[in-house]
Coordinates of C-alpha atoms in Angstrom, one line a residue:
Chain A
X3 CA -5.0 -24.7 -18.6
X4 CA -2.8 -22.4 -20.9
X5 CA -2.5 -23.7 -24.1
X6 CA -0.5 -22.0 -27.6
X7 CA -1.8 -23.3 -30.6
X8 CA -1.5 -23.3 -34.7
X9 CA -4.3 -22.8 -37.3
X10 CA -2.7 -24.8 -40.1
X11 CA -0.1 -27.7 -39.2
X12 CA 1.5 -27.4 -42.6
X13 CA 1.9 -24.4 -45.1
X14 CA 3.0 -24.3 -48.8
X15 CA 4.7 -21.1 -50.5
X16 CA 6.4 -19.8 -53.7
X17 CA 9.7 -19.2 -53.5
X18 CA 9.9 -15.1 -53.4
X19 CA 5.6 -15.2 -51.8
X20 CA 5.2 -13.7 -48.3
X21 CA 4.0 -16.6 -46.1
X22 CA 2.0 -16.2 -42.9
X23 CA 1.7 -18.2 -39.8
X24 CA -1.1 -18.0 -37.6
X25 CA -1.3 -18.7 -33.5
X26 CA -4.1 -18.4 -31.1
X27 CA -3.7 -18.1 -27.3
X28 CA -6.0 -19.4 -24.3
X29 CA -4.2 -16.8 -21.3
X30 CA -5.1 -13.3 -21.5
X31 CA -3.0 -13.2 -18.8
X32 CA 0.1 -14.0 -21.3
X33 CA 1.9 -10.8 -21.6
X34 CA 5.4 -12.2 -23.7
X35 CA 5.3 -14.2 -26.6
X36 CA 8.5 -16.0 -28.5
X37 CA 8.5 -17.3 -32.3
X38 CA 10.8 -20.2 -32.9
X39 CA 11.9 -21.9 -36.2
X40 CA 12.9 -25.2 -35.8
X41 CA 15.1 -26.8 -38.6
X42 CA 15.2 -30.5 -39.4
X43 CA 17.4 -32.4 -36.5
X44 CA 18.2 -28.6 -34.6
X45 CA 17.0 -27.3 -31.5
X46 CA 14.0 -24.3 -32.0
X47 CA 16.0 -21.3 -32.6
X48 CA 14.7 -17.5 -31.6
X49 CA 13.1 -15.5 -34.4
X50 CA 11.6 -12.7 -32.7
X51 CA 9.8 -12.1 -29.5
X52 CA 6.9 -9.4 -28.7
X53 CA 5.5 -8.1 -25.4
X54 CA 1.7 -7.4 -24.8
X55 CA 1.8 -3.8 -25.0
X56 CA 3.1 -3.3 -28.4
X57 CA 1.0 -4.4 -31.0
X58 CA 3.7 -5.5 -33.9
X59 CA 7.3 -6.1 -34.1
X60 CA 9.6 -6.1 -37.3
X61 CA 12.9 -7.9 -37.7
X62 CA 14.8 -8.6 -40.6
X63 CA 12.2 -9.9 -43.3
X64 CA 9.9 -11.0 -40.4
X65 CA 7.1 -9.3 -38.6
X66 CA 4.8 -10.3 -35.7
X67 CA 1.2 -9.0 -35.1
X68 CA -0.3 -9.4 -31.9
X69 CA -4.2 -8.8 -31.7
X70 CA -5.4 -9.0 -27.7
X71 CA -8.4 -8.5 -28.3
X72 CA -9.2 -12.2 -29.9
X73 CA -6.0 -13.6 -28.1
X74 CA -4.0 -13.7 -31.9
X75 CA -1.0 -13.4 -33.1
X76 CA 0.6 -13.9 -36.2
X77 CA 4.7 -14.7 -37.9
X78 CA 4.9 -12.7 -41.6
X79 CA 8.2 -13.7 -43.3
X80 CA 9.1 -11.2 -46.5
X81 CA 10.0 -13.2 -49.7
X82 CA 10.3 -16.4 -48.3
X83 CA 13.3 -18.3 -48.8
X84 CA 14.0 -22.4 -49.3
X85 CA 16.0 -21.5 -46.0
X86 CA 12.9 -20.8 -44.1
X87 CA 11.3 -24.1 -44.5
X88 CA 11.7 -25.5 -41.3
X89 CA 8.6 -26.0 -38.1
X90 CA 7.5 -22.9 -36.7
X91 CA 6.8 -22.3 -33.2
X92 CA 4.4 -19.5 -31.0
X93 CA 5.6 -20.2 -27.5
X94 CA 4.3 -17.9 -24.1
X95 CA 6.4 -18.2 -21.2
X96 CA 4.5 -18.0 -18.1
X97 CA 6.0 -17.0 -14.7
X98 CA 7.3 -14.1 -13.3
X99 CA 8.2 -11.4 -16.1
X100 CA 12.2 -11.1 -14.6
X101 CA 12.4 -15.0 -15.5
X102 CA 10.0 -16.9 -17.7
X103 CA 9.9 -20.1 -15.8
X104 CA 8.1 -22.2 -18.2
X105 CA 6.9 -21.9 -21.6
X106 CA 3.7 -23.3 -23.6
X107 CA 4.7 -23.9 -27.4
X108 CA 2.0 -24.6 -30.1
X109 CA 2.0 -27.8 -32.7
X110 CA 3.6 -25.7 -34.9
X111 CA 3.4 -25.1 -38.5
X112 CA 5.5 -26.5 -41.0
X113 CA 6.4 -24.4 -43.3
X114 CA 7.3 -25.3 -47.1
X115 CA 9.0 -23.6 -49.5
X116 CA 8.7 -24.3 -53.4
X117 CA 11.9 -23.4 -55.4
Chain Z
X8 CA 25.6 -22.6 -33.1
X9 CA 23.9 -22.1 -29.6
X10 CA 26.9 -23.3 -27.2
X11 CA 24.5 -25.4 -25.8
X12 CA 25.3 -28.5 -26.0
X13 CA 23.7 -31.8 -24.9
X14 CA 24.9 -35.7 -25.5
X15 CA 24.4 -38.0 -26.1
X16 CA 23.1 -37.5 -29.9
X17 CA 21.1 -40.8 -30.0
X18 CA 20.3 -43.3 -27.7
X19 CA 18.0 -46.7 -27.8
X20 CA 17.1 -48.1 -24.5
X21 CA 14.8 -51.4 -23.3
X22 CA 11.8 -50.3 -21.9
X23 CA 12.0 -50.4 -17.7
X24 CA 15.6 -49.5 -18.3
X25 CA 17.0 -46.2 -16.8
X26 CA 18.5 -43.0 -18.7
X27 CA 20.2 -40.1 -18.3
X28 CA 20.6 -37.3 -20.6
X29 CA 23.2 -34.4 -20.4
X30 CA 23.3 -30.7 -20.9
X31 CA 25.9 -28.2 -20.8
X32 CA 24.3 -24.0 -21.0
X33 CA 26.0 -21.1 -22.5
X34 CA 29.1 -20.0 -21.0
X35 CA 27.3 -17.2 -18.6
X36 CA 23.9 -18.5 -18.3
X37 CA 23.0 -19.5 -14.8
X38 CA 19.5 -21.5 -15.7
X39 CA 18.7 -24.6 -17.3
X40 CA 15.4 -26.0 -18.9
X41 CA 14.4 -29.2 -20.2
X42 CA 11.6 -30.2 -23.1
X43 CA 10.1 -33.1 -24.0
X44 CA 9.4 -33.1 -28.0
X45 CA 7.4 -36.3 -29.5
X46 CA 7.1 -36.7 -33.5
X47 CA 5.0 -33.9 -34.7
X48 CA 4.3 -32.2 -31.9
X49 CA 5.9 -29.1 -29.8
X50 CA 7.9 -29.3 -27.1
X51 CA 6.6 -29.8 -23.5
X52 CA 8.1 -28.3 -20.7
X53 CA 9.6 -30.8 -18.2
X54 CA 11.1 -28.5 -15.2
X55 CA 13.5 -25.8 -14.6
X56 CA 16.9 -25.8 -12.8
X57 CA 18.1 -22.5 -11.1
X58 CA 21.0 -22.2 -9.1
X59 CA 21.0 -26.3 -8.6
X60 CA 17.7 -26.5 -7.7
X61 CA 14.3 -27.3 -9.3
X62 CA 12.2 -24.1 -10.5
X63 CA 9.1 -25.6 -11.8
X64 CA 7.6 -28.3 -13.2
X65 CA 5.6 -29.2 -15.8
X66 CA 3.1 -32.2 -16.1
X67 CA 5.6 -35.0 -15.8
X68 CA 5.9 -37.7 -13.4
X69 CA 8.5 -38.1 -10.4
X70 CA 10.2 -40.6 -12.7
X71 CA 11.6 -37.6 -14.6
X72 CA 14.3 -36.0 -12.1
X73 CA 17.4 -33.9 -12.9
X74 CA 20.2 -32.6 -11.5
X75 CA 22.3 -28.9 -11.8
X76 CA 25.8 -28.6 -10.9
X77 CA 27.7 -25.5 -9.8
X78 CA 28.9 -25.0 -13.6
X79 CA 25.6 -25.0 -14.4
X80 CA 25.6 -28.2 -16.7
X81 CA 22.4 -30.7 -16.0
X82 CA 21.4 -33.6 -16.3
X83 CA 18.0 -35.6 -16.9
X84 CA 17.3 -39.2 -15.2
X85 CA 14.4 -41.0 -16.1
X86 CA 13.8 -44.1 -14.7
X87 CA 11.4 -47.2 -15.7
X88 CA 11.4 -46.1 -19.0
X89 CA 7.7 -46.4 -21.2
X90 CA 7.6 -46.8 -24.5
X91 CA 5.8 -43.5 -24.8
X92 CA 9.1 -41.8 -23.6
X93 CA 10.7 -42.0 -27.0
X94 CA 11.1 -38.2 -27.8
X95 CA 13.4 -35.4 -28.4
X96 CA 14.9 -33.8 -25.3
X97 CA 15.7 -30.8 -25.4
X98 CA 17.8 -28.5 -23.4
X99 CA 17.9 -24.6 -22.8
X100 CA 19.6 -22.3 -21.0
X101 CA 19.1 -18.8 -20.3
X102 CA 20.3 -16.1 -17.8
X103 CA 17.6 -15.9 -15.0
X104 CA 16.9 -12.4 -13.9
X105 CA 17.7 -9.3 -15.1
X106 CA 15.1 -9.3 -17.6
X107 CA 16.7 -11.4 -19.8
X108 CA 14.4 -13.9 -21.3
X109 CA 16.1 -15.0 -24.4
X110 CA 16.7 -19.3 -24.1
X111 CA 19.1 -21.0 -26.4
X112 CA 18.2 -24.9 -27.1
X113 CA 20.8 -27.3 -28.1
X114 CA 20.2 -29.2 -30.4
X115 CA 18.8 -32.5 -28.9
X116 CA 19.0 -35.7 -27.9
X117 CA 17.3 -38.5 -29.8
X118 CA 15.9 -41.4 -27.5
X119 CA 13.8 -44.3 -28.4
X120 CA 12.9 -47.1 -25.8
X121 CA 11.9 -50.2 -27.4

């Protein structure tokens, strides 16, 4: 079946570092993926989507890359902040592309930031 | 904040007990999801409620039903409750259609079946 999944389950970084979270992906069929942050006792919250025919996204201090051709993709956050520790989440919807009926998240990474 | 918002916060229940979880969606947004979220792990998609009826499932038995309204609030029943149902459900809703596929969880409900 589908399946999202994480490289490292937890990550340590210098306040003011770059950090970098990893994801692989099973469907090459997958053509929409989602990165959530997830805060202690929240619901995930959006960060920043990409679709499969662009190769890299930027938002404010985060990028994503997406690599197809080994089914990777990865979350680049700019001088991290102790705000961005939290669990981060790759997630692909499946389903039709006018309404993602389900979504696959990774384990997620947790992410730790060191004042 | 999301505007989604689900209650209760917490809840213990007794194993074989019954319990149902409840969700109201964005103001606008006609679609509501539910996830299952153990300790540790990510969450697992439970099924999909579209205009009051179920739009997918996920790998989760028929003792995990649910209900849409015409507001577009939800609900989720389980029944004969395991011990392995302790989890964080969560909710999501999002505009189905259109495009759109940007979901907004709330932020949770804590159960634990003891």
């Amino acid at each position: 079946g589908e399946s999202v999944g994480l490289h490292l389950p937890t990550l340590s970084v210098q306040e003011g570092d770059n950090s970098i979270i990893n994801c692989a992906y099973s469907n090459s069929a997958s053509d929409y993926f989602i990165w959530y942050k997830q805060e202690s006792g929240k619901g995930p919250q959006f960060i920043i989507d990409i679709r499969s025919n662009m190769d890299k996204r930027q938002g404010q201090r985060v990028t994503v890359l997406l690599n197809k051709t080994v089914k990777h993709l990865s979350l680049q956050i700019a001088a991290t902040q102790p705000g961005d520790s939290a669990v981060y989440f790759c997630a692909a919807p499946l389903g039709l592309k006018t309404s993602y009926d389900k979504v696959i998240f990774g384990p997620g990474t947790s992410l730790s930031v060191i004042p | 904040e999301t505007g989604v918002t689900q209650s209760p916060t917490h809840l213990i229940k007794t194993r074989g007990q019954q319990v149902t979880l409840r969700c109201s969606s964005q103001s606008g947004h006609n679609t509501v999801s539910w996830y299952q979220q153990a300790l540790g792990q990510g969450p697992q998609f439970i099924f999909q409620y579209y205009r009051e009826e179920e739009n997918g499932r996920g790998n989760f038995p028929p003792r995990f039903s649910g209900l849409q309204f015409p507001n577009y609030s939800s609900e989720l029943n389980v029944n004969a409750l395991e011990l392995d149902d302790s989890a964080l459900y969560l909710c999501a809703s999002s505009l189905r259609g259109l495009g759109s596929t940007e979901a907004f969880f709330g932020q949770g409900t804590r159960l634990t079946v003891v």
